[in-house]
């Protein structure tokens, strides 16, 4: 029996999960509301909050799984990319626990974890205890597939293939076909939402207001980047300039004054922003799918919670005969279940890491 405890602490969510023989037994996450008043994640506060949360979160994950720590086969942790102070908390905790139990340590790349969310399969006991997981069909993409990975820190199109015929690896191989050359999609949502005076994180607010806004009201610039790469900084600037020009035209100084004069201002800007971001993301994804002749297409990362993006995936799937895969909401934002899944394959490959492994802030897959 292979039982792994995984820890995710790359940004502002402290999460722990337990997986046994490839089936998820528990996934517990503590989010940090401390950042809301600052309009963004404050790294120093994030590491402190991880320090406070990690013991109760790990304890709850083990209890919910009905697993004693002496039954664990390995401890997995997110090594990066992320905020270094946050990663250090999870890494140090994982090392301490692995040393004290004399079991191996497994490092997981956070972005690979997001892709692996598509292979998470909760055990029947976990589904029975969690109404949100009930009625969900846990389908897994077949290799090769494309994954659009969109989060607060990344926007990438990843080609996911099984191991090559010459290896026996259980961990799928991942190749980045394209990625953002500046801001990530989630960052564009969050930054534009901040300009509109919406709370942090802005992505879910944009999603909510977009549903009652007019997406054609304020046309925004679309980037022209070669290949499968993305760029969102021009869009962000165009959003800012459009608002600034409107404020000047109306003779007002603040966004609140403008919103008082222009009906549906925030809703229409959110709808325009969301439609533009989705269009940019989906066009490149479609191009990659066409070029490679791949029809298995998946969505991953925090931004895949966006209702417009989910609807666009389903629409493209119908139009272009794709099989689309969108993970359940609890496995799209940062969570330890996806880290546990990636770690399970690494365990099967005996791919362990040394006790002196150091977290990294930046890297891609
Ligand atoms: O993957 P994630 O939880 O954290 C990172 O690793 O970055 O993604 C967080 C990002 C934030 O930018 C947040 O605003 C965005 O995902 N997000 C959304 C929605 N829910 C979360 N963006 C648009 N619409 C949503 N419903």
PDB file of N, CA, C and O in Angstrom, residues 94-161:
ATOM      1  N   UNK A  94       7.744  19.509   5.582  1.00  0.00           N
ATOM      2  CA  UNK A  94       7.812  18.198   4.918  1.00  0.00           C
ATOM      3  C   UNK A  94       9.123  17.492   5.262  1.00  0.00           C
ATOM      4  O   UNK A  94       9.141  16.299   5.569  1.00  0.00           O
ATOM      5  N   UNK A  95      10.210  18.248   5.243  1.00  0.00           N
ATOM      6  CA  UNK A  95      11.516  17.643   5.547  1.00  0.00           C
ATOM      7  C   UNK A  95      11.547  17.109   6.981  1.00  0.00           C
ATOM      8  O   UNK A  95      12.013  16.004   7.233  1.00  0.00           O
ATOM      9  N   UNK A  96      11.063  17.930   7.905  1.00  0.00           N
ATOM     10  CA  UNK A  96      11.069  17.539   9.320  1.00  0.00           C
ATOM     11  C   UNK A  96      10.268  16.264   9.531  1.00  0.00           C
ATOM     12  O   UNK A  96      10.718  15.330  10.218  1.00  0.00           O
ATOM     13  N   UNK A  97       9.089  16.202   8.912  1.00  0.00           N
ATOM     14  CA  UNK A  97       8.218  15.042   9.093  1.00  0.00           C
ATOM     15  C   UNK A  97       8.828  13.800   8.446  1.00  0.00           C
ATOM     16  O   UNK A  97       8.829  12.711   9.035  1.00  0.00           O
ATOM     17  N   UNK A  98       9.387  13.965   7.227  1.00  0.00           N
ATOM     18  CA  UNK A  98       9.987  12.817   6.531  1.00  0.00           C
ATOM     19  C   UNK A  98      11.178  12.278   7.331  1.00  0.00           C
ATOM     20  O   UNK A  98      11.337  11.065   7.484  1.00  0.00           O
ATOM     21  N   UNK A  99      11.978  13.195   7.887  1.00  0.00           N
ATOM     22  CA  UNK A  99      13.136  12.768   8.681  1.00  0.00           C
ATOM     23  C   UNK A  99      12.697  12.021   9.932  1.00  0.00           C
ATOM     24  O   UNK A  99      13.229  10.973  10.267  1.00  0.00           O
ATOM     25  N   UNK A 100      11.689  12.587  10.622  1.00  0.00           N
ATOM     26  CA  UNK A 100      11.269  11.975  11.881  1.00  0.00           C
ATOM     27  C   UNK A 100      10.612  10.613  11.653  1.00  0.00           C
ATOM     28  O   UNK A 100      10.677   9.738  12.500  1.00  0.00           O
ATOM     29  N   UNK A 101       9.980  10.426  10.481  1.00  0.00           N
ATOM     30  CA  UNK A 101       9.332   9.140  10.197  1.00  0.00           C
ATOM     31  C   UNK A 101      10.253   8.205   9.415  1.00  0.00           C
ATOM     32  O   UNK A 101       9.899   7.067   9.140  1.00  0.00           O
ATOM     33  N   UNK A 102      11.418   8.751   9.017  1.00  0.00           N
ATOM     34  CA  UNK A 102      12.390   7.980   8.241  1.00  0.00           C
ATOM     35  C   UNK A 102      11.789   7.442   6.933  1.00  0.00           C
ATOM     36  O   UNK A 102      11.896   6.257   6.618  1.00  0.00           O
ATOM     37  N   UNK A 103      11.099   8.325   6.216  1.00  0.00           N
ATOM     38  CA  UNK A 103      10.490   7.949   4.929  1.00  0.00           C
ATOM     39  C   UNK A 103      10.940   8.947   3.847  1.00  0.00           C
ATOM     40  O   UNK A 103      11.388  10.044   4.177  1.00  0.00           O
ATOM     41  N   UNK A 104      10.816   8.568   2.562  1.00  0.00           N
ATOM     42  CA  UNK A 104      11.327   9.451   1.507  1.00  0.00           C
ATOM     43  C   UNK A 104      10.521  10.738   1.331  1.00  0.00           C
ATOM     44  O   UNK A 104       9.352  10.837   1.736  1.00  0.00           O
ATOM     45  N   UNK A 105      11.206  11.657   0.682  1.00  0.00           N
ATOM     46  CA  UNK A 105      10.653  12.988   0.413  1.00  0.00           C
ATOM     47  C   UNK A 105      10.460  13.102  -1.105  1.00  0.00           C
ATOM     48  O   UNK A 105      11.314  12.673  -1.875  1.00  0.00           O
ATOM     49  N   UNK A 106       9.337  13.710  -1.518  1.00  0.00           N
ATOM     50  CA  UNK A 106       9.077  13.868  -2.961  1.00  0.00           C
ATOM     51  C   UNK A 106       8.812  15.336  -3.243  1.00  0.00           C
ATOM     52  O   UNK A 106       7.936  15.935  -2.619  1.00  0.00           O
ATOM     53  N   UNK A 107       9.563  15.910  -4.171  1.00  0.00           N
ATOM     54  CA  UNK A 107       9.318  17.315  -4.539  1.00  0.00           C
ATOM     55  C   UNK A 107       8.416  17.363  -5.767  1.00  0.00           C
ATOM     56  O   UNK A 107       8.529  16.513  -6.658  1.00  0.00           O
ATOM     57  N   UNK A 108       7.501  18.354  -5.788  1.00  0.00           N
ATOM     58  CA  UNK A 108       6.594  18.480  -6.931  1.00  0.00           C
ATOM     59  C   UNK A 108       6.632  19.914  -7.443  1.00  0.00           C
ATOM     60  O   UNK A 108       6.615  20.867  -6.664  1.00  0.00           O
ATOM     61  N   UNK A 109       6.689  20.043  -8.759  1.00  0.00           N
ATOM     62  CA  UNK A 109       6.589  21.345  -9.408  1.00  0.00           C
ATOM     63  C   UNK A 109       5.112  21.761  -9.376  1.00  0.00           C
ATOM     64  O   UNK A 109       4.232  21.001  -9.802  1.00  0.00           O
ATOM     65  N   UNK A 110       4.861  22.950  -8.877  1.00  0.00           N
ATOM     66  CA  UNK A 110       3.486  23.433  -8.704  1.00  0.00           C
ATOM     67  C   UNK A 110       2.680  23.405 -10.015  1.00  0.00           C
ATOM     68  O   UNK A 110       1.496  23.048 -10.028  1.00  0.00           O
ATOM     69  N   UNK A 111       3.337  23.768 -11.107  1.00  0.00           N
ATOM     70  CA  UNK A 111       2.624  23.840 -12.398  1.00  0.00           C
ATOM     71  C   UNK A 111       2.301  22.447 -12.918  1.00  0.00           C
ATOM     72  O   UNK A 111       1.213  22.204 -13.447  1.00  0.00           O
ATOM     73  N   UNK A 112       3.240  21.513 -12.719  1.00  0.00           N
ATOM     74  CA  UNK A 112       2.947  20.128 -13.087  1.00  0.00           C
ATOM     75  C   UNK A 112       1.788  19.614 -12.241  1.00  0.00           C
ATOM     76  O   UNK A 112       0.942  18.852 -12.712  1.00  0.00           O
ATOM     77  N   UNK A 113       1.769  20.073 -10.993  1.00  0.00           N
ATOM     78  CA  UNK A 113       0.665  19.694 -10.102  1.00  0.00           C
ATOM     79  C   UNK A 113      -0.675  20.133 -10.677  1.00  0.00           C
ATOM     80  O   UNK A 113      -1.632  19.355 -10.727  1.00  0.00           O
ATOM     81  N   UNK A 114      -0.755  21.378 -11.153  1.00  0.00           N
ATOM     82  CA  UNK A 114      -2.012  21.871 -11.736  1.00  0.00           C
ATOM     83  C   UNK A 114      -2.472  20.957 -12.887  1.00  0.00           C
ATOM     84  O   UNK A 114      -3.661  20.656 -13.002  1.00  0.00           O
ATOM     85  N   UNK A 115      -1.532  20.534 -13.725  1.00  0.00           N
ATOM     86  CA  UNK A 115      -1.903  19.650 -14.837  1.00  0.00           C
ATOM     87  C   UNK A 115      -2.387  18.295 -14.291  1.00  0.00           C
ATOM     88  O   UNK A 115      -3.359  17.712 -14.781  1.00  0.00           O
ATOM     89  N   UNK A 116      -1.728  17.822 -13.231  1.00  0.00           N
ATOM     90  CA  UNK A 116      -2.075  16.519 -12.657  1.00  0.00           C
ATOM     91  C   UNK A 116      -3.436  16.503 -11.961  1.00  0.00           C
ATOM     92  O   UNK A 116      -3.956  15.450 -11.623  1.00  0.00           O
ATOM     93  N   UNK A 117      -3.998  17.715 -11.757  1.00  0.00           N
ATOM     94  CA  UNK A 117      -5.348  17.798 -11.167  1.00  0.00           C
ATOM     95  C   UNK A 117      -6.340  16.986 -12.004  1.00  0.00           C
ATOM     96  O   UNK A 117      -7.361  16.521 -11.495  1.00  0.00           O
ATOM     97  N   UNK A 118      -6.018  16.784 -13.284  1.00  0.00           N
ATOM     98  CA  UNK A 118      -6.918  16.032 -14.165  1.00  0.00           C
ATOM     99  C   UNK A 118      -6.924  14.536 -13.884  1.00  0.00           C
ATOM    100  O   UNK A 118      -7.732  13.807 -14.434  1.00  0.00           O
ATOM    101  N   UNK A 119      -5.982  14.081 -13.037  1.00  0.00           N
ATOM    102  CA  UNK A 119      -5.932  12.649 -12.741  1.00  0.00           C
ATOM    103  C   UNK A 119      -6.366  12.360 -11.304  1.00  0.00           C
ATOM    104  O   UNK A 119      -6.347  11.218 -10.867  1.00  0.00           O
ATOM    105  N   UNK A 120      -6.742  13.410 -10.577  1.00  0.00           N
ATOM    106  CA  UNK A 120      -7.189  13.216  -9.192  1.00  0.00           C
ATOM    107  C   UNK A 120      -8.499  12.430  -9.202  1.00  0.00           C
ATOM    108  O   UNK A 120      -9.430  12.752  -9.941  1.00  0.00           O
ATOM    109  N   UNK A 121      -8.519  11.385  -8.389  1.00  0.00           N
ATOM    110  CA  UNK A 121      -9.742  10.581  -8.293  1.00  0.00           C
ATOM    111  C   UNK A 121     -10.030  10.323  -6.807  1.00  0.00           C
ATOM    112  O   UNK A 121      -9.363   9.508  -6.182  1.00  0.00           O
ATOM    113  N   UNK A 122     -11.010  11.040  -6.235  1.00  0.00           N
ATOM    114  CA  UNK A 122     -11.288  10.839  -4.812  1.00  0.00           C
ATOM    115  C   UNK A 122     -11.828   9.434  -4.537  1.00  0.00           C
ATOM    116  O   UNK A 122     -12.563   8.868  -5.360  1.00  0.00           O
ATOM    117  N   UNK A 123     -11.444   8.896  -3.374  1.00  0.00           N
ATOM    118  CA  UNK A 123     -11.967   7.592  -2.955  1.00  0.00           C
ATOM    119  C   UNK A 123     -13.458   7.731  -2.640  1.00  0.00           C
ATOM    120  O   UNK A 123     -13.929   8.833  -2.334  1.00  0.00           O
ATOM    121  N   UNK A 124     -14.195   6.619  -2.695  1.00  0.00           N
ATOM    122  CA  UNK A 124     -15.641   6.660  -2.416  1.00  0.00           C
ATOM    123  C   UNK A 124     -15.912   7.277  -1.044  1.00  0.00           C
ATOM    124  O   UNK A 124     -16.868   8.034  -0.872  1.00  0.00           O
ATOM    125  N   UNK A 125     -15.045   6.954  -0.055  1.00  0.00           N
ATOM    126  CA  UNK A 125     -15.259   7.472   1.306  1.00  0.00           C
ATOM    127  C   UNK A 125     -15.178   9.002   1.313  1.00  0.00           C
ATOM    128  O   UNK A 125     -15.946   9.679   2.016  1.00  0.00           O
ATOM    129  N   UNK A 126     -14.276   9.567   0.509  1.00  0.00           N
ATOM    130  CA  UNK A 126     -14.127  11.029   0.466  1.00  0.00           C
ATOM    131  C   UNK A 126     -15.333  11.660  -0.234  1.00  0.00           C
ATOM    132  O   UNK A 126     -15.850  12.703   0.189  1.00  0.00           O
ATOM    133  N   UNK A 127     -15.790  11.026  -1.298  1.00  0.00           N
ATOM    134  CA  UNK A 127     -16.949  11.561  -2.031  1.00  0.00           C
ATOM    135  C   UNK A 127     -18.180  11.525  -1.125  1.00  0.00           C
ATOM    136  O   UNK A 127     -18.947  12.495  -1.060  1.00  0.00           O
ATOM    137  N   UNK A 128     -18.334  10.429  -0.370  1.00  0.00           N
ATOM    138  CA  UNK A 128     -19.503  10.291   0.519  1.00  0.00           C
ATOM    139  C   UNK A 128     -19.513  11.398   1.572  1.00  0.00           C
ATOM    140  O   UNK A 128     -20.576  11.892   1.957  1.00  0.00           O
ATOM    141  N   UNK A 129     -18.303  11.825   2.021  1.00  0.00           N
ATOM    142  CA  UNK A 129     -18.220  12.831   3.085  1.00  0.00           C
ATOM    143  C   UNK A 129     -18.238  14.255   2.547  1.00  0.00           C
ATOM    144  O   UNK A 129     -18.247  15.214   3.318  1.00  0.00           O
ATOM    145  N   UNK A 130     -18.223  14.410   1.224  1.00  0.00           N
ATOM    146  CA  UNK A 130     -18.093  15.747   0.640  1.00  0.00           C
ATOM    147  C   UNK A 130     -19.166  15.988  -0.428  1.00  0.00           C
ATOM    148  O   UNK A 130     -18.987  15.621  -1.594  1.00  0.00           O
ATOM    149  N   UNK A 131     -20.276  16.646  -0.047  1.00  0.00           N
ATOM    150  CA  UNK A 131     -21.382  16.837  -0.996  1.00  0.00           C
ATOM    151  C   UNK A 131     -20.959  17.528  -2.299  1.00  0.00           C
ATOM    152  O   UNK A 131     -21.519  17.234  -3.351  1.00  0.00           O
ATOM    153  N   UNK A 132     -19.935  18.408  -2.216  1.00  0.00           N
ATOM    154  CA  UNK A 132     -19.508  19.127  -3.427  1.00  0.00           C
ATOM    155  C   UNK A 132     -18.893  18.197  -4.480  1.00  0.00           C
ATOM    156  O   UNK A 132     -18.785  18.559  -5.647  1.00  0.00           O
ATOM    157  N   UNK A 133     -18.432  17.043  -4.050  1.00  0.00           N
ATOM    158  CA  UNK A 133     -17.803  16.107  -5.001  1.00  0.00           C
ATOM    159  C   UNK A 133     -18.811  15.100  -5.556  1.00  0.00           C
ATOM    160  O   UNK A 133     -18.493  14.328  -6.463  1.00  0.00           O
ATOM    161  N   UNK A 134     -20.022  15.138  -4.974  1.00  0.00           N
ATOM    162  CA  UNK A 134     -21.010  14.134  -5.399  1.00  0.00           C
ATOM    163  C   UNK A 134     -21.615  14.501  -6.754  1.00  0.00           C
ATOM    164  O   UNK A 134     -21.837  15.672  -7.050  1.00  0.00           O
ATOM    165  N   UNK A 135     -21.843  13.511  -7.572  1.00  0.00           N
ATOM    166  CA  UNK A 135     -22.438  13.734  -8.893  1.00  0.00           C
ATOM    167  C   UNK A 135     -21.424  14.137  -9.944  1.00  0.00           C
ATOM    168  O   UNK A 135     -21.770  14.317 -11.102  1.00  0.00           O
ATOM    169  N   UNK A 136     -20.159  14.299  -9.549  1.00  0.00           N
ATOM    170  CA  UNK A 136     -19.118  14.662 -10.529  1.00  0.00           C
ATOM    171  C   UNK A 136     -18.590  13.390 -11.192  1.00  0.00           C
ATOM    172  O   UNK A 136     -18.325  12.387 -10.520  1.00  0.00           O
ATOM    173  N   UNK A 137     -18.443  13.468 -12.512  1.00  0.00           N
ATOM    174  CA  UNK A 137     -17.859  12.334 -13.210  1.00  0.00           C
ATOM    175  C   UNK A 137     -16.358  12.600 -13.314  1.00  0.00           C
ATOM    176  O   UNK A 137     -15.957  13.597 -13.931  1.00  0.00           O
ATOM    177  N   UNK A 138     -15.544  11.763 -12.686  1.00  0.00           N
ATOM    178  CA  UNK A 138     -14.095  12.003 -12.715  1.00  0.00           C
ATOM    179  C   UNK A 138     -13.498  11.344 -13.962  1.00  0.00           C
ATOM    180  O   UNK A 138     -13.121  10.181 -13.949  1.00  0.00           O
ATOM    181  N   UNK A 139     -13.463  12.125 -15.060  1.00  0.00           N
ATOM    182  CA  UNK A 139     -12.906  11.625 -16.319  1.00  0.00           C
ATOM    183  C   UNK A 139     -11.462  12.099 -16.431  1.00  0.00           C
ATOM    184  O   UNK A 139     -11.130  13.188 -15.985  1.00  0.00           O
ATOM    185  N   UNK A 140     -10.619  11.309 -17.009  1.00  0.00           N
ATOM    186  CA  UNK A 140      -9.216  11.688 -17.154  1.00  0.00           C
ATOM    187  C   UNK A 140      -8.853  11.751 -18.629  1.00  0.00           C
ATOM    188  O   UNK A 140      -9.229  10.851 -19.387  1.00  0.00           O
ATOM    189  N   UNK A 141      -8.121  12.801 -19.068  1.00  0.00           N
ATOM    190  CA  UNK A 141      -7.757  12.891 -20.479  1.00  0.00           C
ATOM    191  C   UNK A 141      -6.829  11.752 -20.899  1.00  0.00           C
ATOM    192  O   UNK A 141      -6.059  11.245 -20.084  1.00  0.00           O
ATOM    193  N   UNK A 142      -6.899  11.388 -22.161  1.00  0.00           N
ATOM    194  CA  UNK A 142      -5.982  10.369 -22.693  1.00  0.00           C
ATOM    195  C   UNK A 142      -4.783  11.083 -23.312  1.00  0.00           C
ATOM    196  O   UNK A 142      -4.913  12.213 -23.793  1.00  0.00           O
ATOM    197  N   UNK A 143      -3.631  10.423 -23.325  1.00  0.00           N
ATOM    198  CA  UNK A 143      -2.412  11.014 -23.909  1.00  0.00           C
ATOM    199  C   UNK A 143      -2.423  10.859 -25.423  1.00  0.00           C
ATOM    200  O   UNK A 143      -2.911   9.839 -25.909  1.00  0.00           O
ATOM    201  N   UNK A 144      -1.871  11.804 -26.182  1.00  0.00           N
ATOM    202  CA  UNK A 144      -1.390  13.101 -25.710  1.00  0.00           C
ATOM    203  C   UNK A 144      -2.563  14.069 -25.600  1.00  0.00           C
ATOM    204  O   UNK A 144      -3.536  13.940 -26.319  1.00  0.00           O
ATOM    205  N   UNK A 145      -2.447  15.017 -24.672  1.00  0.00           N
ATOM    206  CA  UNK A 145      -3.473  16.058 -24.604  1.00  0.00           C
ATOM    207  C   UNK A 145      -2.832  17.421 -24.418  1.00  0.00           C
ATOM    208  O   UNK A 145      -1.657  17.520 -24.034  1.00  0.00           O
ATOM    209  N   UNK A 146      -3.612  18.464 -24.708  1.00  0.00           N
ATOM    210  CA  UNK A 146      -3.145  19.831 -24.499  1.00  0.00           C
ATOM    211  C   UNK A 146      -3.787  20.348 -23.230  1.00  0.00           C
ATOM    212  O   UNK A 146      -4.971  20.086 -22.980  1.00  0.00           O
ATOM    213  N   UNK A 147      -3.016  21.083 -22.443  1.00  0.00           N
ATOM    214  CA  UNK A 147      -3.590  21.665 -21.235  1.00  0.00           C
ATOM    215  C   UNK A 147      -3.341  23.175 -21.239  1.00  0.00           C
ATOM    216  O   UNK A 147      -2.202  23.623 -21.343  1.00  0.00           O
ATOM    217  N   UNK A 148      -4.419  23.919 -21.163  1.00  0.00           N
ATOM    218  CA  UNK A 148      -4.308  25.371 -21.016  1.00  0.00           C
ATOM    219  C   UNK A 148      -4.220  25.643 -19.519  1.00  0.00           C
ATOM    220  O   UNK A 148      -5.184  25.439 -18.779  1.00  0.00           O
ATOM    221  N   UNK A 149      -3.030  26.047 -19.085  1.00  0.00           N
ATOM    222  CA  UNK A 149      -2.779  26.256 -17.655  1.00  0.00           C
ATOM    223  C   UNK A 149      -2.812  27.752 -17.371  1.00  0.00           C
ATOM    224  O   UNK A 149      -1.928  28.489 -17.809  1.00  0.00           O
ATOM    225  N   UNK A 150      -3.866  28.188 -16.695  1.00  0.00           N
ATOM    226  CA  UNK A 150      -4.042  29.624 -16.478  1.00  0.00           C
ATOM    227  C   UNK A 150      -4.237  29.908 -14.987  1.00  0.00           C
ATOM    228  O   UNK A 150      -5.217  29.487 -14.383  1.00  0.00           O
ATOM    229  N   UNK A 151      -3.300  30.645 -14.408  1.00  0.00           N
ATOM    230  CA  UNK A 151      -3.401  30.955 -12.980  1.00  0.00           C
ATOM    231  C   UNK A 151      -2.990  32.397 -12.748  1.00  0.00           C
ATOM    232  O   UNK A 151      -2.842  33.170 -13.698  1.00  0.00           O
ATOM    233  N   UNK A 152      -2.811  32.745 -11.468  1.00  0.00           N
ATOM    234  CA  UNK A 152      -2.418  34.110 -11.145  1.00  0.00           C
ATOM    235  C   UNK A 152      -0.989  34.407 -11.586  1.00  0.00           C
ATOM    236  O   UNK A 152      -0.617  35.554 -11.796  1.00  0.00           O
ATOM    237  N   UNK A 153      -0.183  33.365 -11.729  1.00  0.00           N
ATOM    238  CA  UNK A 153       1.228  33.574 -12.054  1.00  0.00           C
ATOM    239  C   UNK A 153       1.644  33.034 -13.414  1.00  0.00           C
ATOM    240  O   UNK A 153       2.762  33.284 -13.851  1.00  0.00           O
ATOM    241  N   UNK A 154       0.777  32.267 -14.077  1.00  0.00           N
ATOM    242  CA  UNK A 154       1.174  31.629 -15.326  1.00  0.00           C
ATOM    243  C   UNK A 154       0.043  31.534 -16.334  1.00  0.00           C
ATOM    244  O   UNK A 154      -1.122  31.431 -15.964  1.00  0.00           O
ATOM    245  N   UNK A 155       0.403  31.554 -17.596  1.00  0.00           N
ATOM    246  CA  UNK A 155      -0.534  31.248 -18.683  1.00  0.00           C
ATOM    247  C   UNK A 155       0.271  30.471 -19.699  1.00  0.00           C
ATOM    248  O   UNK A 155       1.177  31.026 -20.320  1.00  0.00           O
ATOM    249  N   UNK A 156      -0.034  29.200 -19.830  1.00  0.00           N
ATOM    250  CA  UNK A 156       0.781  28.345 -20.698  1.00  0.00           C
ATOM    251  C   UNK A 156      -0.099  27.355 -21.455  1.00  0.00           C
ATOM    252  O   UNK A 156      -1.142  26.942 -20.950  1.00  0.00           O
ATOM    253  N   UNK A 157       0.386  26.975 -22.639  1.00  0.00           N
ATOM    254  CA  UNK A 157      -0.210  25.829 -23.333  1.00  0.00           C
ATOM    255  C   UNK A 157       0.806  24.698 -23.204  1.00  0.00           C
ATOM    256  O   UNK A 157       1.963  24.833 -23.615  1.00  0.00           O
ATOM    257  N   UNK A 158       0.384  23.611 -22.561  1.00  0.00           N
ATOM    258  CA  UNK A 158       1.298  22.511 -22.273  1.00  0.00           C
ATOM    259  C   UNK A 158       0.869  21.267 -23.044  1.00  0.00           C
ATOM    260  O   UNK A 158      -0.312  20.916 -23.069  1.00  0.00           O
ATOM    261  N   UNK A 159       1.848  20.632 -23.681  1.00  0.00           N
ATOM    262  CA  UNK A 159       1.602  19.356 -24.342  1.00  0.00           C
ATOM    263  C   UNK A 159       1.943  18.262 -23.337  1.00  0.00           C
ATOM    264  O   UNK A 159       3.060  18.212 -22.827  1.00  0.00           O
ATOM    265  N   UNK A 160       0.963  17.421 -23.013  1.00  0.00           N
ATOM    266  CA  UNK A 160       1.187  16.369 -22.014  1.00  0.00           C
ATOM    267  C   UNK A 160       1.162  15.019 -22.718  1.00  0.00           C
ATOM    268  O   UNK A 160       0.167  14.647 -23.340  1.00  0.00           O
ATOM    269  N   UNK A 161       2.297  14.326 -22.653  1.00  0.00           N
ATOM    270  CA  UNK A 161       2.399  13.018 -23.291  1.00  0.00           C
ATOM    271  C   UNK A 161       2.719  11.975 -22.232  1.00  0.00           C
ATOM    272  O   UNK A 161       3.302  12.292 -21.204  1.00  0.00           O
TER     273      UNK A 161
END
